């Protein structure tokens, strides 16, 4: 029983979403493509640049709630960047179709 609780605690505190690193990879691409600095995004989000650095370098994934905040911050900085982030991160889901739909 202790091992099960320990495993649950470890996964509970990881604060990640499935696909570790995907959000960071996409975020890095979008920031570079649209000339948005990590500091600019951090300032708009009201967080520290180190937090954005950890996402971009895939050291930590943002939570689902934070992904919404990132999208809103990108929308403030450059609406096209926000749209690209969502499309690349969510793929077909953002277009209203599930994977495998024809």
PDB file of C-alpha atoms in Angstrom:
ATOM      1  CA  UNK A   1       0.000   0.000   0.000  1.00  0.00           C
ATOM      2  CA  UNK A   2       2.833   2.432   0.748  1.00  0.00           C
ATOM      3  CA  UNK A   3       4.285   1.932  -2.752  1.00  0.00           C
ATOM      4  CA  UNK A   4       0.944   2.767  -4.356  1.00  0.00           C
ATOM      5  CA  UNK A   5       0.581   5.929  -2.296  1.00  0.00           C
ATOM      6  CA  UNK A   6       4.174   6.889  -3.018  1.00  0.00           C
ATOM      7  CA  UNK A   7       3.639   6.411  -6.767  1.00  0.00           C
ATOM      8  CA  UNK A   8       0.465   8.490  -6.647  1.00  0.00           C
ATOM      9  CA  UNK A   9       2.227  11.299  -4.790  1.00  0.00           C
ATOM     10  CA  UNK A  10       5.102  11.371  -7.272  1.00  0.00           C
ATOM     11  CA  UNK A  11       2.800  11.597 -10.278  1.00  0.00           C
ATOM     12  CA  UNK A  12       0.517  14.081  -8.540  1.00  0.00           C
ATOM     13  CA  UNK A  13       3.363  16.522  -7.920  1.00  0.00           C
ATOM     14  CA  UNK A  14       4.867  16.276 -11.401  1.00  0.00           C
ATOM     15  CA  UNK A  15       2.362  18.867 -12.709  1.00  0.00           C
ATOM     16  CA  UNK A  16       2.770  17.662 -16.281  1.00  0.00           C
ATOM     17  CA  UNK A  17       0.461  16.753 -19.085  1.00  0.00           C
ATOM     18  CA  UNK A  18       0.764  13.834 -21.473  1.00  0.00           C
ATOM     19  CA  UNK A  19       3.338  14.318 -24.205  1.00  0.00           C
ATOM     20  CA  UNK A  20       6.159  15.675 -22.042  1.00  0.00           C
ATOM     21  CA  UNK A  21       7.987  18.327 -23.966  1.00  0.00           C
ATOM     22  CA  UNK A  22       5.521  18.860 -26.808  1.00  0.00           C
ATOM     23  CA  UNK A  23       4.242  22.146 -25.395  1.00  0.00           C
ATOM     24  CA  UNK A  24       7.806  23.338 -24.888  1.00  0.00           C
ATOM     25  CA  UNK A  25       8.881  22.366 -28.395  1.00  0.00           C
ATOM     26  CA  UNK A  26       5.905  24.115 -29.950  1.00  0.00           C
ATOM     27  CA  UNK A  27       6.314  27.159 -27.719  1.00  0.00           C
ATOM     28  CA  UNK A  28       9.993  27.465 -28.644  1.00  0.00           C
ATOM     29  CA  UNK A  29       9.154  27.272 -32.363  1.00  0.00           C
ATOM     30  CA  UNK A  30       6.434  29.906 -32.054  1.00  0.00           C
ATOM     31  CA  UNK A  31       8.545  32.307 -29.990  1.00  0.00           C
ATOM     32  CA  UNK A  32      11.390  32.065 -32.505  1.00  0.00           C
ATOM     33  CA  UNK A  33       9.132  32.288 -35.548  1.00  0.00           C
ATOM     34  CA  UNK A  34       7.321  35.397 -34.325  1.00  0.00           C
ATOM     35  CA  UNK A  35      10.303  37.077 -32.651  1.00  0.00           C
ATOM     36  CA  UNK A  36       8.793  36.953 -29.162  1.00  0.00           C
ATOM     37  CA  UNK A  37      11.314  36.830 -26.325  1.00  0.00           C
ATOM     38  CA  UNK A  38      10.989  34.527 -23.357  1.00  0.00           C
ATOM     39  CA  UNK A  39      11.119  37.620 -21.179  1.00  0.00           C
ATOM     40  CA  UNK A  40       8.323  39.275 -23.162  1.00  0.00           C
ATOM     41  CA  UNK A  41       6.104  36.237 -22.727  1.00  0.00           C
ATOM     42  CA  UNK A  42       6.999  35.962 -19.033  1.00  0.00           C
ATOM     43  CA  UNK A  43       6.183  39.634 -18.449  1.00  0.00           C
ATOM     44  CA  UNK A  44       2.833  39.300 -20.222  1.00  0.00           C
ATOM     45  CA  UNK A  45       2.058  36.161 -18.205  1.00  0.00           C
ATOM     46  CA  UNK A  46       3.138  37.802 -14.957  1.00  0.00           C
ATOM     47  CA  UNK A  47       5.662  35.047 -14.261  1.00  0.00           C
ATOM     48  CA  UNK A  48       9.431  34.766 -14.131  1.00  0.00           C
ATOM     49  CA  UNK A  49      11.515  34.300 -17.267  1.00  0.00           C
ATOM     50  CA  UNK A  50      13.013  31.184 -15.679  1.00  0.00           C
ATOM     51  CA  UNK A  51       9.611  29.540 -15.783  1.00  0.00           C
ATOM     52  CA  UNK A  52       9.307  30.157 -19.519  1.00  0.00           C
ATOM     53  CA  UNK A  53      12.900  28.970 -19.943  1.00  0.00           C
ATOM     54  CA  UNK A  54      12.033  25.660 -18.276  1.00  0.00           C
ATOM     55  CA  UNK A  55       9.070  25.156 -20.628  1.00  0.00           C
ATOM     56  CA  UNK A  56      11.032  26.050 -23.756  1.00  0.00           C
ATOM     57  CA  UNK A  57      13.929  23.777 -22.792  1.00  0.00           C
ATOM     58  CA  UNK A  58      11.528  20.948 -21.903  1.00  0.00           C
ATOM     59  CA  UNK A  59      12.599  20.810 -18.282  1.00  0.00           C
ATOM     60  CA  UNK A  60       8.986  21.179 -17.191  1.00  0.00           C
ATOM     61  CA  UNK A  61       5.657  21.147 -18.972  1.00  0.00           C
ATOM     62  CA  UNK A  62       3.038  23.788 -18.268  1.00  0.00           C
ATOM     63  CA  UNK A  63      -0.223  22.611 -16.730  1.00  0.00           C
ATOM     64  CA  UNK A  64      -3.404  22.574 -18.810  1.00  0.00           C
ATOM     65  CA  UNK A  65      -4.524  25.798 -17.129  1.00  0.00           C
ATOM     66  CA  UNK A  66      -1.182  27.410 -17.898  1.00  0.00           C
ATOM     67  CA  UNK A  67      -1.494  26.439 -21.570  1.00  0.00           C
ATOM     68  CA  UNK A  68      -4.642  28.562 -21.688  1.00  0.00           C
ATOM     69  CA  UNK A  69      -2.764  31.443 -20.038  1.00  0.00           C
ATOM     70  CA  UNK A  70       0.121  31.053 -22.511  1.00  0.00           C
ATOM     71  CA  UNK A  71      -2.327  31.169 -25.410  1.00  0.00           C
ATOM     72  CA  UNK A  72      -3.951  34.317 -24.025  1.00  0.00           C
ATOM     73  CA  UNK A  73      -0.561  35.968 -23.477  1.00  0.00           C
ATOM     74  CA  UNK A  74       0.522  35.096 -27.001  1.00  0.00           C
ATOM     75  CA  UNK A  75      -2.774  36.508 -28.283  1.00  0.00           C
ATOM     76  CA  UNK A  76      -1.940  39.782 -26.512  1.00  0.00           C
ATOM     77  CA  UNK A  77       1.565  39.855 -28.010  1.00  0.00           C
ATOM     78  CA  UNK A  78       0.684  38.564 -31.483  1.00  0.00           C
ATOM     79  CA  UNK A  79      -2.652  36.953 -32.352  1.00  0.00           C
ATOM     80  CA  UNK A  80      -1.071  34.983 -35.209  1.00  0.00           C
ATOM     81  CA  UNK A  81       1.461  33.493 -32.790  1.00  0.00           C
ATOM     82  CA  UNK A  82      -1.367  32.355 -30.506  1.00  0.00           C
ATOM     83  CA  UNK A  83      -3.206  30.748 -33.391  1.00  0.00           C
ATOM     84  CA  UNK A  84      -0.062  28.966 -34.574  1.00  0.00           C
ATOM     85  CA  UNK A  85       0.661  27.729 -31.037  1.00  0.00           C
ATOM     86  CA  UNK A  86      -2.809  26.230 -30.682  1.00  0.00           C
ATOM     87  CA  UNK A  87      -2.774  24.671 -34.153  1.00  0.00           C
ATOM     88  CA  UNK A  88       0.641  23.091 -33.705  1.00  0.00           C
ATOM     89  CA  UNK A  89       0.008  21.916 -30.169  1.00  0.00           C
ATOM     90  CA  UNK A  90      -3.479  20.534 -30.626  1.00  0.00           C
ATOM     91  CA  UNK A  91      -3.287  19.639 -34.308  1.00  0.00           C
ATOM     92  CA  UNK A  92      -6.468  18.125 -35.646  1.00  0.00           C
ATOM     93  CA  UNK A  93      -8.274  18.596 -32.327  1.00  0.00           C
ATOM     94  CA  UNK A  94      -8.073  22.370 -32.853  1.00  0.00           C
ATOM     95  CA  UNK A  95      -9.690  21.920 -36.259  1.00  0.00           C
ATOM     96  CA  UNK A  96     -12.677  20.088 -34.764  1.00  0.00           C
ATOM     97  CA  UNK A  97     -11.787  16.575 -35.881  1.00  0.00           C
ATOM     98  CA  UNK A  98     -10.397  13.681 -33.912  1.00  0.00           C
ATOM     99  CA  UNK A  99      -7.325  11.735 -35.002  1.00  0.00           C
ATOM    100  CA  UNK A 100      -8.248   9.119 -37.536  1.00  0.00           C
ATOM    101  CA  UNK A 101     -11.410  10.903 -38.773  1.00  0.00           C
ATOM    102  CA  UNK A 102     -11.739  11.016 -42.546  1.00  0.00           C
TER     103      UNK A 102
END
